[in-house]
Short mmCIF file of C-alpha atoms and ligand atoms in Angstrom, two decimals:
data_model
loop_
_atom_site.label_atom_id
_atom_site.label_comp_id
_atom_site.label_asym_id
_atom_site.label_seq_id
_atom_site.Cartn_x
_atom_site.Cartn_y
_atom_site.Cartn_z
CA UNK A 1 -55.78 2.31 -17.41
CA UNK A 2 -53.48 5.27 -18.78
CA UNK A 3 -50.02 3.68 -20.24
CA UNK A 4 -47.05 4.53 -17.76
CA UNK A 5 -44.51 6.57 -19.59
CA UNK A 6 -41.46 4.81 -20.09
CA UNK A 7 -38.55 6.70 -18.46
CA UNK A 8 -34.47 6.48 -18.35
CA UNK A 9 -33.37 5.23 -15.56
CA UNK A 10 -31.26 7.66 -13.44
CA UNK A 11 -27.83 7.53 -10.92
CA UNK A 12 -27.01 10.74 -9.75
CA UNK A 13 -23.27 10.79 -8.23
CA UNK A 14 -22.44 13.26 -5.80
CA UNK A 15 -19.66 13.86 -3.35
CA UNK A 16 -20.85 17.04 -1.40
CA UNK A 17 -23.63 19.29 -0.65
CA UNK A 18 -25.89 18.26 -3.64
CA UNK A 19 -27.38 21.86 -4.45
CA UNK A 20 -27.30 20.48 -8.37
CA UNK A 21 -28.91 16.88 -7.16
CA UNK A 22 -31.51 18.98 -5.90
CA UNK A 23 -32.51 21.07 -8.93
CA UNK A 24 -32.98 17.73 -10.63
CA UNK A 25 -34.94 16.50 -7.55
CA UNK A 26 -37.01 19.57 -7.65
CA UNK A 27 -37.15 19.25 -11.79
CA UNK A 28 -38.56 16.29 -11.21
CA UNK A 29 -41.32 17.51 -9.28
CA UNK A 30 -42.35 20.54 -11.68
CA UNK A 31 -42.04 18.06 -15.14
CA UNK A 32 -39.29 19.46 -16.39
CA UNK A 33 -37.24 16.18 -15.81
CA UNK A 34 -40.29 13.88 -17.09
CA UNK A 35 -38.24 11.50 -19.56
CA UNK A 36 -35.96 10.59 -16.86
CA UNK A 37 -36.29 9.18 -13.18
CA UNK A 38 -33.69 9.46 -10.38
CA UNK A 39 -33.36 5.41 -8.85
CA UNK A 40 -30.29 6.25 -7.11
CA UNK A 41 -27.42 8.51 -5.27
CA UNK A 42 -24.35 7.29 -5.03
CA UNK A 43 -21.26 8.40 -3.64
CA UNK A 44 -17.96 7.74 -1.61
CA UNK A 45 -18.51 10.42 0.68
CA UNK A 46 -20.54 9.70 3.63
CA UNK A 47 -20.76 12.69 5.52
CA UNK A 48 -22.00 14.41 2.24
CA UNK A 49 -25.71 16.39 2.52
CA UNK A 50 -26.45 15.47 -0.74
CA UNK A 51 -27.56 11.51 0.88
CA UNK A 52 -29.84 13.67 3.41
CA UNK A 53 -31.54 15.40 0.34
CA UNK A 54 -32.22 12.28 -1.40
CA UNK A 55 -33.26 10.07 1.54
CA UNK A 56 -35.89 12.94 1.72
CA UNK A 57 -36.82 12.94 -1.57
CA UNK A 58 -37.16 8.72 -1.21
CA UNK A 59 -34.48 8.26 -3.56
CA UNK A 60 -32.50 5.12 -2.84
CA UNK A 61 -28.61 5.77 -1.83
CA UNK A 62 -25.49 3.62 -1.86
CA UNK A 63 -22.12 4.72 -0.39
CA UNK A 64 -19.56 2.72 -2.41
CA UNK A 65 -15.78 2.23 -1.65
CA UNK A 66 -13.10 4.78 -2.88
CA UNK A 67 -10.93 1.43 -3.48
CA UNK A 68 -12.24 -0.52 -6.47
CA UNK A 69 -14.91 2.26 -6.62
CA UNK A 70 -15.20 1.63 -10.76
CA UNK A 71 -15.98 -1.80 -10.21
CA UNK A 72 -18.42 -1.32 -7.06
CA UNK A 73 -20.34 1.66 -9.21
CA UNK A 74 -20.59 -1.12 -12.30
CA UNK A 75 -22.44 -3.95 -10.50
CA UNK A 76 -24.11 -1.40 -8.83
CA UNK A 77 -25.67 0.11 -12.16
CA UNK A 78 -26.14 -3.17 -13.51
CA UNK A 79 -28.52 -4.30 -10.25
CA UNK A 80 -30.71 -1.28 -11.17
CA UNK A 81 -30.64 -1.48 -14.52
CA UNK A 82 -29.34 1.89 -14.87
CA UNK A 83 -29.49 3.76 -18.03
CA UNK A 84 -28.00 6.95 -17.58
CA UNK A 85 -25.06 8.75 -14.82
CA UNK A 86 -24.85 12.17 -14.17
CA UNK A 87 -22.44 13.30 -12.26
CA UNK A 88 -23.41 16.25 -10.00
CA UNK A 89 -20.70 17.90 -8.31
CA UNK A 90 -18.88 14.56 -8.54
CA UNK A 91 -15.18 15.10 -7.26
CA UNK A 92 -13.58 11.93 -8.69
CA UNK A 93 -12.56 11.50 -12.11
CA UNK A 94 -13.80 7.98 -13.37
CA UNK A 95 -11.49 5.89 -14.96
CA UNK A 96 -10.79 5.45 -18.84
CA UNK A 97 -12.24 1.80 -18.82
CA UNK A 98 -15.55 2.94 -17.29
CA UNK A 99 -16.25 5.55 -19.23
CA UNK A 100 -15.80 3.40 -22.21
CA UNK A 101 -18.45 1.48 -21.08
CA UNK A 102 -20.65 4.22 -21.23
CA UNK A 103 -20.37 6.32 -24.13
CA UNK A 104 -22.75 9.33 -24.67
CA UNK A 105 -24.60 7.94 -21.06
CA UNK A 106 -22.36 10.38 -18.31
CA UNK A 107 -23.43 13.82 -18.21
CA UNK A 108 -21.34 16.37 -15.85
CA UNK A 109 -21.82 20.07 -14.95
CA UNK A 110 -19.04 22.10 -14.55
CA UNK A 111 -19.13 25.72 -13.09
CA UNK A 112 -17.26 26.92 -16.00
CA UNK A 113 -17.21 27.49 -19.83
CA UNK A 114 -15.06 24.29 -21.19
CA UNK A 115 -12.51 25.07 -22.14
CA UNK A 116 -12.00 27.66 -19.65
CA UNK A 117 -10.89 26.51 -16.53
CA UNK A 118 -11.51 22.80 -16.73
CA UNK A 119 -9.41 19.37 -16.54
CA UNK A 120 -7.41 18.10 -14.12
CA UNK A 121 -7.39 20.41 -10.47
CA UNK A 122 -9.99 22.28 -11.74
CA UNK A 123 -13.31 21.71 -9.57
CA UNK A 124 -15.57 23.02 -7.36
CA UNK A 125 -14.14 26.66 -5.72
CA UNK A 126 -10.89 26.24 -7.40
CA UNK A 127 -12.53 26.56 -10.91
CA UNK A 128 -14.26 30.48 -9.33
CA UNK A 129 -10.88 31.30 -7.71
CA UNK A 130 -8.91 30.55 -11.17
CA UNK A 131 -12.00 32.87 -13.49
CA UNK A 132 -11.47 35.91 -10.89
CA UNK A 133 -7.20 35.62 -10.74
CA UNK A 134 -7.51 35.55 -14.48
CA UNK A 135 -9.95 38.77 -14.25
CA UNK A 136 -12.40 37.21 -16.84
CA UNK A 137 -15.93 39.39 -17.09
CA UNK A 138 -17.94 36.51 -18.01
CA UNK A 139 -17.72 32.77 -17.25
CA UNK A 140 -21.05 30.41 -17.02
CA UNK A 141 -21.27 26.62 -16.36
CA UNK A 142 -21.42 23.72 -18.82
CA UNK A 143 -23.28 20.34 -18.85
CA UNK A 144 -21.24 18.06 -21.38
CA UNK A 145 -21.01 14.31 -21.96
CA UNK A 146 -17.97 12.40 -20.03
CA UNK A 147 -15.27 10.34 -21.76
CA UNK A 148 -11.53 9.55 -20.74
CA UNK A 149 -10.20 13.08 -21.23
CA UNK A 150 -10.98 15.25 -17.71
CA UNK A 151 -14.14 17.95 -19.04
CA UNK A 152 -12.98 16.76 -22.47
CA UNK A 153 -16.24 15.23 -24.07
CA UNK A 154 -19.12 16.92 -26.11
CA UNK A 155 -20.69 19.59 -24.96
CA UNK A 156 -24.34 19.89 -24.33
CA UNK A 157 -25.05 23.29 -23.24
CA UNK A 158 -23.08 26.20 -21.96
CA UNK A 159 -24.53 29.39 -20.53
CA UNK A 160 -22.92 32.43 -19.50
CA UNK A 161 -22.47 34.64 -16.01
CA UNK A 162 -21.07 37.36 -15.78
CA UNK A 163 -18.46 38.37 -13.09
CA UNK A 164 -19.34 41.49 -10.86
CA UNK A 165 -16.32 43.87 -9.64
CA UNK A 166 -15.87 42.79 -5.65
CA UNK A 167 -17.00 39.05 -6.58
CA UNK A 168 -15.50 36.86 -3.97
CA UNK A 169 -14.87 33.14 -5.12
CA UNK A 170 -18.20 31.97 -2.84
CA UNK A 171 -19.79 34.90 -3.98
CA UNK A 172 -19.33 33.65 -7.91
CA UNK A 173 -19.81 30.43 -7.47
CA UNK A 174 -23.59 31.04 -5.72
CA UNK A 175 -24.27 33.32 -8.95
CA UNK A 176 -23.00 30.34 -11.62
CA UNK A 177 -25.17 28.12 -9.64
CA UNK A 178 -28.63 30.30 -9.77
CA UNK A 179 -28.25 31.42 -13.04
CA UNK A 180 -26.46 28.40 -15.41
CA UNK A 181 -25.93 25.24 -13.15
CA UNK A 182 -29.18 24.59 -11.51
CA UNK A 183 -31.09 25.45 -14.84
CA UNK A 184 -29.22 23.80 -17.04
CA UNK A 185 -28.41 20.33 -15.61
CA UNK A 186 -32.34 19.84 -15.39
CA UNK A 187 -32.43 20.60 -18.98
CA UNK A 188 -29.85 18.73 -20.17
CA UNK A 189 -30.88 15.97 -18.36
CA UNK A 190 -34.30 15.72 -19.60
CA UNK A 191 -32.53 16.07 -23.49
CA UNK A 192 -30.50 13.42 -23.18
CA UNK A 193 -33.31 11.23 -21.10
CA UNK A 194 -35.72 11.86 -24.16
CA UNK A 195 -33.04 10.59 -26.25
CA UNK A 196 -32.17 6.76 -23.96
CA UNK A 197 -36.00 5.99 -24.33
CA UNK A 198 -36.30 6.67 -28.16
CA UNK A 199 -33.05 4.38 -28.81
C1 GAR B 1 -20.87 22.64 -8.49
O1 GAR B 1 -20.52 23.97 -8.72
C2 GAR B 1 -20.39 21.77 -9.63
O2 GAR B 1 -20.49 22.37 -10.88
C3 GAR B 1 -18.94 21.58 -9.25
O3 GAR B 1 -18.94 21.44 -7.84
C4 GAR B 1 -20.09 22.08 -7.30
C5 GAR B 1 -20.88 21.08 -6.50
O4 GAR B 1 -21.96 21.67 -5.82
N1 GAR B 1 -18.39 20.44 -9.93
C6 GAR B 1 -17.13 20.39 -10.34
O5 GAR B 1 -16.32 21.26 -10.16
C7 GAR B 1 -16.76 19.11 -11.08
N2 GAR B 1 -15.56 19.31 -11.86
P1 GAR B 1 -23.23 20.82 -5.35
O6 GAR B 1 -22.72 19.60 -4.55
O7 GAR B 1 -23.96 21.77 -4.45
O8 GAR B 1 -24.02 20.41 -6.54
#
């Protein structure tokens, strides 16, 4: 019998529609996520459509408690034997004792180029409605590790968008998504997954 290929095991935290737990679903079903395997979606949210895309994708997921959510997300991991976070469209910043735990082992995508438009308040539309007030031509998305400063640990990968004359914030945001978030997360995710098994 062929040797099953050891993979990194996978939470994916989410707090809304999931469009970026998705492309790593769907990476997962073309091989382009092969080092890595998705055991879980978490989140505090539970009205968001992200838990409807991973229930159908038979993904196990956990809606933990905003209060003493750190703690709840820990044991959580630990049950699972989790090896690796990424935090896809994640609105919460995680707390400075948690991500010490975890050094080099959070990835997060951010629908900017760090250090554009990133840290604290910046997320989701806001980050779009900030690149267009600012009249920037270009902007992108980056995947980078997480660590106790708010989009403030190394970056992975970056890739840029450009910004079309008329662009309305949704209109931006869909773009950054097609063309840098939903490619890149996949890819940075199977990097870094390639790298937990060889440690
Ligand atoms: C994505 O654009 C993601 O980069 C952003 O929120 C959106 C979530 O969409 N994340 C942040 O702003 C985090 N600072 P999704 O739920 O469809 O993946």
């Amino acid at each position: 019998m062929m040797e099953q290929q050891k993979k990194a095991k996978i939470a994916v935290l989410v707090s809304g529609g999931g469009t970026n737990l998705q492309a790593l679903i769907d990476a997962q079903g073309s091989g382009i996520l092969q080092s890595g395997e998705i055991r879980a979606v978490i989140t505090t949210n539970p009205r968001a459509y992200a838990l409807e895309r991973a229930s159908k994708a038979g993904i196990e997921t956990l809606i933990l408690p905003r209060d003493g959510f750190e703690e709840a997300l820990e044991a959580a991991l630990e049950e699972r034997g989790i090896d690796l976070i990424i935090l896809a469209g994640f609105m919460r910043i995680l707390n400075a004792d948690f991500t010490a735990r975890w050094p080099r082992r959070i990835l997060n995508v951010h629908p900017a180029l760090i250090p554009s438009f990133c840290g604290q308040g910046f997320y989701g539309l806001k980050v779009h409605e900030a690149a267009l007030e600012r009249g920037v031509k270009v902007t992108g998305a980056t995947v980078h590790f997480v660590n106790e400063i708010p989009d403030g640990g190394e970056i992975i990968l970056q890739k840029a968008v450009e910004v079309l004359p008329g662009d309305s914030p949704e209109v931006l945001q869909r773009r950054v998504m097609e063309q840098a978030e939903w490619i890149l997360l996949p890819l940075a995710a199977e990097l870094v997954s390639k790298g937990v098994i060889n440690t």
